[in-house]
Amino acid sequence: MIRYNKLIFELSTEDRVGYSLPNSKFSDYNINDLKTDYLRTEEPDLPEVSELEVLRHFTNISNKNFGVENGFYPLGSCTMKYNPKINEEIVNFNNFKRLHPLQPVSTTQGAFKVYYDLQKILAEISGFHEFSLNPYAGAHGELIGLMIIKKYHESRGDFHKNKIIIPDSAHGTNPASVVVCGMEVIEIESNKRGRVDIDSLKEAISGRDDIAGMMLTNPNTLGIFEENICEIAKLIHKAGGKMYNDGANLNALLGKVRPGDMGFDVMHINLHKTFSTPHGGGGPGSGPVGVTEELAKFLPNPQVKKMDDYYYVENNGDAIGQISAFYGNYLVSLRALVYLLTLGKENIKLIGRYATLNANYVRNALKSTYELPIQGNCMHETVFNGLINKENDIKTLDIAKRLLDYGMHAPTIYFPLLFPQAIMIEPTETESLQTLDEFIEIMHKIAIEAKENPDKLKDAPTKTPIRRTDEVFAAKQMIFSYKDYLEYIEKRDE
Ligand SMILES: *Cc1c(COP(=O)(O)O)cnc(C)c1O
């Protein structure tokens, strides 16, 4: 077993090769004909291993991974749900996969139909006028949405409007996007019920004429619906601002309400969270941005349009510019369209209901042992503040690590920042009652262990390939290459 913990460089044996190539037809080709500028002076430092060793190495690494296909993965705010395998097969059809973005538009009409139809469906689902599929991720969508708001104000000569209001429960990308966009954040506090505090909001905007807008997540990052959304939108609009909806996680609302009808002017949707792209480890993603009719001309270029039965691409002079290579992540868009069409108009409505039902089921089953800081029903996710019984100094981190020993992924922990021992659980709409019951039973078991056998939690995890990592060290001293690793080992052993 130890052998499989080695790096592939450590498995290297001098002169071993993992390939055999046929003799070159161009054997009389002289390497000196190549410009010397392009020739390397030293051999590359590559591991020398056989094909079988390579195969075993990477298969064993992949077995250490944990994903939704291994077990329950209730990571709140990230929607790690099951995505149908047939969608993967479809995006692997050569007719989709082998297209080139520079092909003449007349030869790629089918691909543009995919774009166009998805833009239209997203607009209908969310209540907006038009969508752009160009942004590559949620955070990218936020930036694009904010750039549109900024450009709108500038187009009216309102260059001083540069303040964006954000509640303290927001996802960290929200304030970051505001700063990247060259605007400033005004943070407002949540009330005791986890919602926007209307009085704080009124205070924050009163007497100001520099409010560019507000970014709001609804349901918010506590999994709670902002009941006062219409009043909030009215206040912001009255102050001359635009409402931005962080719609990264749209599953809770699907088929029930539309952000466009709540008074939002701009939103992004994370296709990779809500509409069937397996994600994690940084990609792939897509964060389409939707806007009202008033803002549509500012959407990024190129814009995919249709006239009669012909699809075409247009660059609009009012647009904020081009923000991606070509049209964003095409295959992520394709997965989303296939997913939506497979479900159909009727079944899409079930997503929100099941996501909400599952989260409330877990919430109610766990509230006898885990501290529920905010009462009432939740939507697609639920937040606890550690165990009710805080004896033996058991932290949320210990609970999360113990869950790994039971073969389940930990929920999101220490986010949102409103509660010191936050545990944020999103079961998602794709889990069965049996899986939820199993998770609930394990969470109760962990609560008992916390009381009677706390070392089991303090020592956890014991069954994973790596135990607890030193996160501070990992963040401060990043080791990205084998060379860095060797240097680190040498220094450590000195
Ligand atoms: C995931 C998430 C984002 C960021 O999306 P990325 O695709 O990771 O950039 C933003 N807001 C919320 C609420 C999220 O859950």
Short mmCIF file of C-alpha atoms and ligand atoms in Angstrom, two decimals:
data_model
loop_
_atom_site.label_atom_id
_atom_site.label_comp_id
_atom_site.label_asym_id
_atom_site.label_seq_id
_atom_site.Cartn_x
_atom_site.Cartn_y
_atom_site.Cartn_z
CA MET A 1 0.00 0.00 0.00
CA ILE A 2 2.79 2.37 0.93
CA ARG A 3 4.02 2.24 -2.66
CA TYR A 4 0.84 3.91 -3.83
CA ASN A 5 1.53 6.91 -1.67
CA LYS A 6 4.59 7.68 -3.74
CA LEU A 7 4.79 10.42 -6.27
CA ILE A 8 5.18 9.29 -9.83
CA PHE A 9 8.71 10.75 -9.83
CA GLU A 10 9.60 8.43 -6.95
CA LEU A 11 8.43 5.44 -8.99
CA SER A 12 10.83 6.39 -11.78
CA THR A 13 13.55 3.92 -12.81
CA GLU A 14 16.29 5.08 -15.13
CA ASP A 15 15.75 4.23 -18.80
CA ARG A 16 12.36 2.59 -18.32
CA VAL A 17 9.94 3.58 -21.08
CA GLY A 18 6.17 3.49 -21.11
CA TYR A 19 5.63 3.75 -24.84
CA SER A 20 6.82 2.33 -28.13
CA LEU A 21 6.60 4.38 -31.28
CA PRO A 22 6.78 3.06 -34.85
CA ASN A 23 9.85 4.01 -36.87
CA SER A 24 9.50 7.47 -38.32
CA LYS A 25 8.76 7.84 -42.01
CA PHE A 26 10.87 10.92 -41.86
CA SER A 27 14.02 9.21 -40.66
CA ASP A 28 16.23 11.25 -42.93
CA TYR A 29 14.83 14.44 -41.49
CA ASN A 30 17.63 16.34 -39.91
CA ILE A 31 17.01 17.75 -36.47
CA ASN A 32 19.54 20.47 -37.21
CA ASP A 33 17.09 21.86 -39.73
CA LEU A 34 15.05 23.10 -36.81
CA LYS A 35 15.84 26.59 -35.66
CA THR A 36 18.08 26.26 -32.64
CA ASP A 37 15.92 28.81 -30.79
CA TYR A 38 13.26 26.14 -30.60
CA LEU A 39 15.45 23.29 -29.43
CA ARG A 40 15.77 22.55 -25.75
CA THR A 41 19.27 22.32 -24.40
CA GLU A 42 18.52 19.81 -21.67
CA GLU A 43 16.32 16.73 -21.57
CA PRO A 44 13.02 17.34 -19.79
CA ASP A 45 12.81 15.95 -16.26
CA LEU A 46 10.11 13.35 -16.76
CA PRO A 47 9.42 10.23 -14.70
CA GLU A 48 10.56 7.00 -16.39
CA VAL A 49 7.83 4.45 -15.79
CA SER A 50 6.06 1.67 -17.67
CA GLU A 51 2.52 2.00 -18.97
CA LEU A 52 1.20 -0.30 -16.24
CA GLU A 53 2.87 1.75 -13.53
CA VAL A 54 1.34 4.94 -14.88
CA LEU A 55 -2.07 3.33 -15.02
CA ARG A 56 -1.86 2.01 -11.46
CA HIS A 57 -0.52 5.27 -10.17
CA PHE A 58 -3.38 7.39 -11.48
CA THR A 59 -6.07 4.79 -10.76
CA ASN A 60 -4.91 4.62 -7.16
CA ILE A 61 -4.91 8.39 -6.86
CA SER A 62 -8.43 8.54 -8.23
CA ASN A 63 -9.51 5.94 -5.67
CA LYS A 64 -8.46 8.31 -2.90
CA ASN A 65 -10.85 10.88 -4.21
CA PHE A 66 -14.34 11.34 -2.82
CA GLY A 67 -17.23 12.47 -5.00
CA VAL A 68 -21.00 12.16 -5.28
CA GLU A 69 -20.41 8.79 -6.90
CA ASN A 70 -18.73 7.50 -3.72
CA GLY A 71 -21.20 8.66 -1.12
CA PHE A 72 -23.37 11.38 0.38
CA TYR A 73 -21.91 14.84 -0.24
CA PRO A 74 -24.00 17.47 1.61
CA LEU A 75 -21.78 20.47 0.90
CA GLY A 76 -23.95 23.54 1.49
CA SER A 77 -23.77 26.47 -0.94
CA CYS A 78 -22.17 24.26 -3.59
CA THR A 79 -24.94 21.87 -4.68
CA MET A 80 -22.97 18.67 -5.15
CA LYS A 81 -25.78 16.61 -6.60
CA TYR A 82 -25.98 13.65 -8.91
CA ASN A 83 -25.86 14.61 -12.58
CA PRO A 84 -27.27 12.13 -15.10
CA LYS A 85 -24.60 10.19 -16.97
CA ILE A 86 -26.49 10.39 -20.26
CA ASN A 87 -25.64 14.11 -20.36
CA GLU A 88 -21.94 13.22 -20.31
CA GLU A 89 -22.46 10.86 -23.24
CA ILE A 90 -24.27 13.47 -25.26
CA VAL A 91 -21.63 16.15 -24.78
CA ASN A 92 -19.07 13.63 -25.95
CA PHE A 93 -20.68 13.27 -29.37
CA ASN A 94 -18.11 14.36 -31.92
CA ASN A 95 -20.67 16.61 -33.63
CA PHE A 96 -20.62 18.76 -30.51
CA LYS A 97 -17.14 18.16 -29.19
CA ARG A 98 -15.16 18.62 -32.39
CA LEU A 99 -16.61 21.96 -33.46
CA HIS A 100 -14.20 24.81 -33.90
CA PRO A 101 -15.26 28.28 -32.73
CA LEU A 102 -13.79 29.86 -35.88
CA GLN A 103 -15.87 27.72 -38.25
CA PRO A 104 -18.20 29.79 -40.43
CA VAL A 105 -21.47 30.40 -38.58
CA SER A 106 -23.39 28.78 -41.45
CA THR A 107 -21.69 25.44 -40.59
CA THR A 108 -22.42 25.61 -36.86
CA GLN A 109 -26.10 26.48 -36.85
CA GLY A 110 -26.86 23.53 -34.54
CA ALA A 111 -24.40 24.75 -31.93
CA PHE A 112 -25.91 28.22 -32.02
CA LYS A 113 -29.37 26.72 -31.65
CA VAL A 114 -28.11 25.14 -28.42
CA TYR A 115 -26.96 28.56 -27.24
CA TYR A 116 -30.04 30.38 -28.33
CA ASP A 117 -32.51 27.89 -26.89
CA LEU A 118 -30.69 27.77 -23.57
CA GLN A 119 -30.62 31.57 -23.36
CA LYS A 120 -34.38 31.60 -23.93
CA ILE A 121 -35.14 28.84 -21.42
CA LEU A 122 -33.00 30.45 -18.72
CA ALA A 123 -34.77 33.75 -19.36
CA GLU A 124 -38.16 32.09 -18.99
CA ILE A 125 -37.21 30.16 -15.84
CA SER A 126 -35.75 33.20 -14.09
CA GLY A 127 -38.01 35.97 -15.38
CA PHE A 128 -35.39 38.00 -17.24
CA HIS A 129 -35.38 39.46 -20.73
CA GLU A 130 -32.11 38.10 -22.05
CA PHE A 131 -29.12 35.97 -21.07
CA SER A 132 -25.48 35.75 -22.06
CA LEU A 133 -23.80 32.37 -21.66
CA ASN A 134 -20.31 33.80 -21.98
CA PRO A 135 -19.11 33.99 -18.33
CA TYR A 136 -17.03 31.01 -17.19
CA ALA A 137 -18.10 30.75 -13.55
CA GLY A 138 -20.32 32.17 -10.85
CA ALA A 139 -17.76 34.71 -9.69
CA HIS A 140 -17.12 35.67 -13.31
CA GLY A 141 -20.88 36.17 -13.79
CA GLU A 142 -20.94 38.43 -10.73
CA LEU A 143 -18.20 40.59 -12.18
CA ILE A 144 -19.94 40.80 -15.55
CA GLY A 145 -23.28 41.65 -13.90
CA LEU A 146 -21.63 44.40 -11.87
CA MET A 147 -19.86 45.75 -14.96
CA ILE A 148 -23.26 45.96 -16.65
CA ILE A 149 -24.67 47.91 -13.70
CA LYS A 150 -21.64 50.21 -13.72
CA LYS A 151 -21.92 50.77 -17.47
CA TYR A 152 -25.63 51.53 -17.11
CA HIS A 153 -24.92 54.27 -14.57
CA GLU A 154 -22.05 55.64 -16.66
CA SER A 155 -24.26 55.71 -19.75
CA ARG A 156 -26.48 58.13 -17.82
CA GLY A 157 -23.55 60.25 -16.71
CA ASP A 158 -23.77 58.91 -13.14
CA PHE A 159 -20.06 58.24 -12.71
CA HIS A 160 -20.28 58.80 -8.96
CA LYS A 161 -22.57 55.82 -8.38
CA ASN A 162 -20.05 53.27 -7.10
CA LYS A 163 -21.41 51.79 -3.86
CA ILE A 164 -22.84 48.29 -3.71
CA ILE A 165 -24.76 47.14 -0.65
CA ILE A 166 -24.13 43.57 0.52
CA PRO A 167 -25.56 41.77 3.57
CA ASP A 168 -23.04 40.24 6.00
CA SER A 169 -24.26 36.72 5.17
CA ALA A 170 -23.12 36.97 1.53
CA HIS A 171 -20.83 34.53 -0.27
CA GLY A 172 -17.24 35.81 -0.21
CA THR A 173 -17.15 36.21 -3.98
CA ASN A 174 -19.75 39.04 -3.79
CA PRO A 175 -17.60 41.67 -2.07
CA ALA A 176 -14.57 40.44 -4.02
CA SER A 177 -16.38 41.01 -7.34
CA VAL A 178 -17.39 44.51 -6.29
CA VAL A 179 -13.78 45.42 -5.55
CA VAL A 180 -12.49 43.86 -8.78
CA CYS A 181 -15.11 45.91 -10.63
CA GLY A 182 -13.68 49.09 -9.11
CA MET A 183 -16.63 49.80 -6.83
CA GLU A 184 -16.99 49.87 -3.04
CA VAL A 185 -18.93 47.67 -0.63
CA ILE A 186 -21.30 48.87 2.07
CA GLU A 187 -21.99 45.94 4.37
CA ILE A 188 -25.26 45.71 6.26
CA GLU A 189 -26.12 43.44 9.17
CA SER A 190 -28.62 40.63 9.11
CA ASN A 191 -31.41 40.62 11.67
CA LYS A 192 -32.02 37.90 14.27
CA ARG A 193 -34.05 35.92 11.78
CA GLY A 194 -31.12 35.74 9.34
CA ARG A 195 -32.66 38.17 6.87
CA VAL A 196 -31.77 41.65 5.65
CA ASP A 197 -32.49 44.12 8.41
CA ILE A 198 -34.73 46.70 6.73
CA ASP A 199 -33.83 49.45 9.19
CA SER A 200 -30.10 48.91 8.62
CA LEU A 201 -30.74 49.02 4.89
CA LYS A 202 -32.70 52.27 5.13
CA GLU A 203 -29.96 53.77 7.26
CA ALA A 204 -27.27 52.68 4.82
CA ILE A 205 -28.89 54.35 1.82
CA SER A 206 -30.46 57.40 3.41
CA GLY A 207 -29.15 60.70 2.07
CA ARG A 208 -26.76 59.03 -0.40
CA ASP A 209 -26.81 59.50 -4.14
CA ASP A 210 -23.89 57.18 -4.88
CA ILE A 211 -25.74 53.85 -4.50
CA ALA A 212 -25.06 51.77 -7.61
CA GLY A 213 -27.02 48.78 -6.42
CA MET A 214 -27.37 45.87 -4.05
CA MET A 215 -26.19 42.27 -4.32
CA LEU A 216 -28.46 39.77 -2.69
CA THR A 217 -28.63 36.00 -2.58
CA ASN A 218 -32.18 34.68 -2.38
CA PRO A 219 -32.61 32.23 -0.78
CA ASN A 220 -29.68 33.64 1.15
CA THR A 221 -26.61 31.73 2.30
CA LEU A 222 -28.50 30.57 5.39
CA GLY A 223 -30.92 28.81 3.07
CA ILE A 224 -33.63 31.32 4.03
CA PHE A 225 -35.97 33.19 1.75
CA GLU A 226 -35.86 36.99 1.99
CA GLU A 227 -39.57 37.62 2.51
CA ASN A 228 -39.13 41.36 2.22
CA ILE A 229 -37.49 41.15 -1.17
CA CYS A 230 -40.08 43.36 -2.89
CA GLU A 231 -39.68 46.09 -0.27
CA ILE A 232 -35.87 45.81 -0.46
CA ALA A 233 -35.99 46.15 -4.26
CA LYS A 234 -38.25 49.17 -3.99
CA LEU A 235 -35.88 50.90 -1.57
CA ILE A 236 -32.85 50.27 -3.78
CA HIS A 237 -34.65 51.36 -6.95
CA LYS A 238 -35.80 54.53 -5.21
CA ALA A 239 -32.17 55.25 -4.34
CA GLY A 240 -31.34 54.93 -8.05
CA GLY A 241 -29.63 51.54 -7.70
CA LYS A 242 -30.02 48.22 -9.48
CA MET A 243 -30.75 44.88 -7.80
CA TYR A 244 -28.28 42.04 -8.40
CA ASN A 245 -29.28 38.47 -7.58
CA ASP A 246 -26.57 35.93 -6.83
CA GLY A 247 -28.40 32.94 -8.30
CA ALA A 248 -25.52 30.47 -7.98
CA ASN A 249 -27.92 28.01 -6.38
CA LEU A 250 -31.21 28.22 -8.18
CA ASN A 251 -32.56 24.78 -7.33
CA ALA A 252 -34.68 25.95 -4.39
CA LEU A 253 -36.69 28.39 -6.47
CA LEU A 254 -37.19 26.36 -9.63
CA GLY A 255 -40.83 26.22 -10.57
CA LYS A 256 -41.94 28.33 -7.61
CA VAL A 257 -40.83 31.92 -8.05
CA ARG A 258 -38.69 33.86 -10.50
CA PRO A 259 -36.00 36.33 -9.44
CA GLY A 260 -37.02 38.63 -12.31
CA ASP A 261 -40.48 38.93 -10.74
CA MET A 262 -39.02 39.85 -7.34
CA GLY A 263 -37.54 43.11 -8.59
CA PHE A 264 -34.04 41.97 -9.55
CA ASP A 265 -32.46 43.64 -12.59
CA VAL A 266 -29.44 41.38 -13.09
CA MET A 267 -28.58 37.85 -12.02
CA HIS A 268 -26.17 35.04 -12.66
CA ILE A 269 -26.90 31.33 -12.54
CA ASN A 270 -24.27 28.65 -11.91
CA LEU A 271 -25.03 26.07 -14.58
CA HIS A 272 -22.47 23.77 -12.95
CA LYS A 273 -24.36 23.76 -9.66
CA THR A 274 -27.97 23.74 -10.74
CA PHE A 275 -28.03 22.30 -14.24
CA SER A 276 -25.93 19.20 -14.50
CA THR A 277 -22.21 19.72 -14.79
CA PRO A 278 -20.14 17.68 -12.36
CA HIS A 279 -17.80 20.23 -10.80
CA GLY A 280 -15.16 20.58 -8.14
CA GLY A 281 -11.44 21.23 -8.05
CA GLY A 282 -11.98 24.45 -9.94
CA GLY A 283 -14.04 23.59 -12.97
CA PRO A 284 -15.48 23.43 -15.50
CA GLY A 285 -18.14 26.03 -14.89
CA SER A 286 -20.48 28.51 -16.45
CA GLY A 287 -22.14 31.57 -14.92
CA PRO A 288 -24.65 32.97 -17.42
CA VAL A 289 -25.86 36.50 -16.73
CA GLY A 290 -29.48 37.55 -17.24
CA VAL A 291 -30.76 41.11 -17.38
CA THR A 292 -33.93 43.15 -17.81
CA GLU A 293 -34.80 44.61 -21.21
CA GLU A 294 -33.37 47.98 -20.17
CA LEU A 295 -29.91 46.46 -19.57
CA ALA A 296 -29.82 43.96 -22.45
CA LYS A 297 -27.70 46.12 -24.74
CA PHE A 298 -24.85 46.06 -22.22
CA LEU A 299 -24.52 42.24 -22.25
CA PRO A 300 -21.03 41.10 -23.29
CA ASN A 301 -20.03 40.40 -26.90
CA PRO A 302 -20.38 38.28 -28.92
CA GLN A 303 -24.16 37.97 -28.64
CA VAL A 304 -25.97 35.02 -30.22
CA LYS A 305 -29.15 36.06 -32.06
CA LYS A 306 -31.71 34.54 -34.39
CA MET A 307 -33.52 35.93 -37.41
CA ASP A 308 -36.17 33.80 -39.10
CA ASP A 309 -34.51 30.41 -38.89
CA TYR A 310 -30.93 31.59 -39.04
CA TYR A 311 -28.64 31.99 -36.04
CA TYR A 312 -25.97 34.64 -36.12
CA VAL A 313 -23.47 36.42 -33.94
CA GLU A 314 -23.49 40.12 -33.29
CA ASN A 315 -21.17 42.56 -31.60
CA ASN A 316 -23.02 45.38 -29.96
CA GLY A 317 -21.36 48.79 -29.53
CA ASP A 318 -23.03 49.37 -26.15
CA ALA A 319 -21.76 46.07 -24.70
CA ILE A 320 -19.34 46.04 -21.79
CA GLY A 321 -16.91 44.31 -24.18
CA GLN A 322 -15.80 40.72 -24.69
CA ILE A 323 -15.14 38.79 -21.50
CA SER A 324 -14.40 35.26 -22.64
CA ALA A 325 -12.77 33.44 -25.50
CA PHE A 326 -15.60 33.06 -28.01
CA TYR A 327 -18.83 32.03 -26.24
CA GLY A 328 -17.81 30.69 -22.83
CA ASN A 329 -17.91 27.01 -21.86
CA TYR A 330 -19.98 25.54 -24.65
CA LEU A 331 -20.20 21.97 -23.36
CA VAL A 332 -21.40 23.15 -19.96
CA SER A 333 -24.17 25.06 -21.73
CA LEU A 334 -25.01 21.93 -23.73
CA ARG A 335 -25.30 19.81 -20.59
CA ALA A 336 -27.66 22.38 -19.08
CA LEU A 337 -29.88 22.38 -22.15
CA VAL A 338 -30.00 18.58 -22.30
CA TYR A 339 -30.84 18.45 -18.59
CA LEU A 340 -33.62 21.00 -18.91
CA LEU A 341 -35.13 19.34 -21.97
CA THR A 342 -34.93 15.89 -20.36
CA LEU A 343 -36.83 17.09 -17.31
CA GLY A 344 -39.32 19.15 -19.28
CA LYS A 345 -41.42 22.03 -18.08
CA GLU A 346 -43.44 20.00 -15.59
CA ASN A 347 -40.61 18.12 -13.89
CA ILE A 348 -38.35 21.15 -13.53
CA LYS A 349 -40.87 22.33 -10.95
CA LEU A 350 -40.13 19.26 -8.82
CA ILE A 351 -36.48 20.28 -8.33
CA GLY A 352 -37.34 23.14 -5.98
CA ARG A 353 -39.85 21.07 -4.07
CA TYR A 354 -37.55 18.09 -3.50
CA ALA A 355 -34.51 20.24 -2.66
CA THR A 356 -36.59 22.11 -0.05
CA LEU A 357 -38.29 19.01 1.32
CA ASN A 358 -34.98 17.17 1.78
CA ALA A 359 -33.31 20.10 3.55
CA ASN A 360 -36.24 20.58 5.92
CA TYR A 361 -36.35 16.86 6.65
CA VAL A 362 -32.71 16.88 7.75
CA ARG A 363 -33.17 20.17 9.63
CA ASN A 364 -36.07 18.86 11.70
CA ALA A 365 -34.46 15.50 12.36
CA LEU A 366 -31.23 17.04 13.68
CA LYS A 367 -32.53 19.96 15.69
CA SER A 368 -32.83 17.88 18.87
CA THR A 369 -29.02 17.50 19.03
CA TYR A 370 -27.61 20.28 16.86
CA GLU A 371 -28.12 23.96 17.65
CA LEU A 372 -30.49 25.66 15.24
CA PRO A 373 -29.68 29.37 15.45
CA ILE A 374 -32.60 30.43 13.27
CA GLN A 375 -36.06 28.94 13.66
CA GLY A 376 -38.66 28.33 11.00
CA ASN A 377 -38.40 26.53 7.67
CA CYS A 378 -35.44 26.66 5.35
CA MET A 379 -35.19 26.25 1.60
CA HIS A 380 -32.53 24.12 -0.11
CA GLU A 381 -29.99 24.17 2.72
CA THR A 382 -29.89 24.43 6.48
CA VAL A 383 -27.35 25.88 8.91
CA PHE A 384 -26.60 24.62 12.45
CA ASN A 385 -24.25 26.13 15.00
CA GLY A 386 -22.43 23.02 16.23
CA LEU A 387 -23.87 20.68 18.86
CA ILE A 388 -26.40 21.96 21.39
CA ASN A 389 -24.33 20.27 24.09
CA LYS A 390 -20.96 21.98 23.82
CA GLU A 391 -19.24 19.97 26.59
CA ASN A 392 -15.88 18.24 25.93
CA ASP A 393 -14.96 21.20 23.71
CA ILE A 394 -16.21 19.46 20.57
CA LYS A 395 -15.91 21.77 17.59
CA THR A 396 -17.63 21.72 14.23
CA LEU A 397 -14.31 20.67 12.70
CA ASP A 398 -14.30 17.49 14.86
CA ILE A 399 -17.82 16.60 13.74
CA ALA A 400 -16.91 17.14 10.10
CA LYS A 401 -13.78 14.97 10.39
CA ARG A 402 -15.69 12.19 12.16
CA LEU A 403 -18.23 12.08 9.31
CA LEU A 404 -15.38 11.10 6.96
CA ASP A 405 -14.80 7.97 9.02
CA TYR A 406 -18.41 7.02 8.37
CA GLY A 407 -17.85 7.31 4.61
CA MET A 408 -19.67 10.59 4.08
CA HIS A 409 -18.37 13.92 2.87
CA ALA A 410 -18.51 16.72 5.41
CA PRO A 411 -21.00 19.57 5.01
CA THR A 412 -19.68 23.10 4.48
CA ILE A 413 -18.23 24.29 7.78
CA TYR A 414 -17.47 27.71 9.30
CA PHE A 415 -19.58 29.39 6.60
CA PRO A 416 -21.60 31.59 6.65
CA LEU A 417 -19.58 33.62 9.13
CA LEU A 418 -22.60 34.62 11.22
CA PHE A 419 -22.26 31.71 13.65
CA PRO A 420 -18.94 30.62 15.14
CA GLN A 421 -19.55 26.85 14.73
CA ALA A 422 -21.55 26.94 11.48
CA ILE A 423 -22.37 23.64 9.76
CA MET A 424 -24.17 24.13 6.48
CA ILE A 425 -25.96 21.12 5.03
CA GLU A 426 -27.42 20.84 1.55
CA PRO A 427 -28.80 17.36 0.88
CA THR A 428 -29.90 18.33 -2.69
CA GLU A 429 -32.92 17.10 -4.61
CA THR A 430 -31.27 13.91 -5.84
CA GLU A 431 -30.90 12.02 -2.52
CA SER A 432 -33.30 9.32 -1.37
CA LEU A 433 -35.10 9.14 1.95
CA GLN A 434 -32.93 6.15 2.91
CA THR A 435 -29.70 8.09 2.37
CA LEU A 436 -31.01 11.03 4.38
CA ASP A 437 -32.03 8.69 7.23
CA GLU A 438 -28.58 7.11 7.21
CA PHE A 439 -26.93 10.54 7.41
CA ILE A 440 -29.26 11.61 10.24
CA GLU A 441 -28.51 8.41 12.17
CA ILE A 442 -24.77 8.98 11.83
CA MET A 443 -25.06 12.61 12.92
CA HIS A 444 -26.95 11.48 16.05
CA LYS A 445 -24.33 8.79 16.69
CA ILE A 446 -21.60 11.43 16.46
CA ALA A 447 -23.49 13.56 18.99
CA ILE A 448 -23.49 10.61 21.42
CA GLU A 449 -19.78 9.96 20.79
CA ALA A 450 -19.09 13.64 21.49
CA LYS A 451 -20.47 13.16 24.96
CA GLU A 452 -19.29 9.67 25.85
CA ASN A 453 -16.17 9.15 23.79
CA PRO A 454 -14.91 12.57 22.64
CA ASP A 455 -11.49 11.23 21.60
CA LYS A 456 -13.19 9.46 18.70
CA LEU A 457 -13.97 12.89 17.31
CA LYS A 458 -10.71 14.56 18.31
CA ASP A 459 -8.70 11.81 16.60
CA ALA A 460 -10.85 11.65 13.47
CA PRO A 461 -10.45 10.91 10.66
CA THR A 462 -8.71 7.57 11.10
CA LYS A 463 -9.84 5.82 7.92
CA THR A 464 -8.88 8.30 5.21
CA PRO A 465 -5.60 8.23 3.22
CA ILE A 466 -4.55 11.43 4.95
CA ARG A 467 -5.55 12.37 8.52
CA ARG A 468 -5.91 16.00 9.58
CA THR A 469 -3.88 18.33 7.47
CA ASP A 470 -2.01 21.35 8.74
CA GLU A 471 -4.09 23.91 6.91
CA VAL A 472 -2.09 26.92 8.03
CA PHE A 473 1.15 25.33 6.85
CA ALA A 474 -0.46 24.27 3.57
CA ALA A 475 -1.68 27.82 2.94
CA LYS A 476 1.55 29.55 3.98
CA GLN A 477 4.05 27.19 2.37
CA MET A 478 2.60 25.99 -0.87
CA ILE A 479 4.40 23.11 -2.54
CA PHE A 480 3.38 22.80 -6.14
CA SER A 481 6.16 20.85 -7.79
CA TYR A 482 8.28 17.81 -7.12
CA LYS A 483 11.36 20.07 -7.03
CA ASP A 484 9.80 22.24 -4.31
CA TYR A 485 8.90 19.10 -2.44
CA LEU A 486 12.48 17.77 -2.54
CA GLU A 487 13.79 21.11 -1.34
CA TYR A 488 11.28 21.11 1.49
CA ILE A 489 12.22 17.55 2.56
CA GLU A 490 15.92 18.40 2.45
CA LYS A 491 15.46 21.48 4.61
CA ARG A 492 13.18 19.67 7.00
CA ASP A 493 15.67 16.86 7.55
CA GLU A 494 18.66 19.11 8.01
C1 LIG B 1 -20.64 28.93 -5.64
C2 LIG B 1 -21.14 30.27 -5.35
C3 LIG B 1 -20.59 31.40 -5.99
C4 LIG B 1 -19.36 31.34 -6.87
O1 LIG B 1 -19.47 30.50 -7.97
P1 LIG B 1 -18.16 29.94 -8.71
O2 LIG B 1 -18.66 29.25 -9.93
O3 LIG B 1 -17.49 29.05 -7.75
O4 LIG B 1 -17.31 31.14 -9.06
C5 LIG B 1 -21.16 32.62 -5.71
N1 LIG B 1 -22.20 32.75 -4.87
C6 LIG B 1 -22.75 31.69 -4.23
C7 LIG B 1 -23.92 31.89 -3.30
C8 LIG B 1 -22.24 30.41 -4.45
O5 LIG B 1 -22.78 29.35 -3.81
#
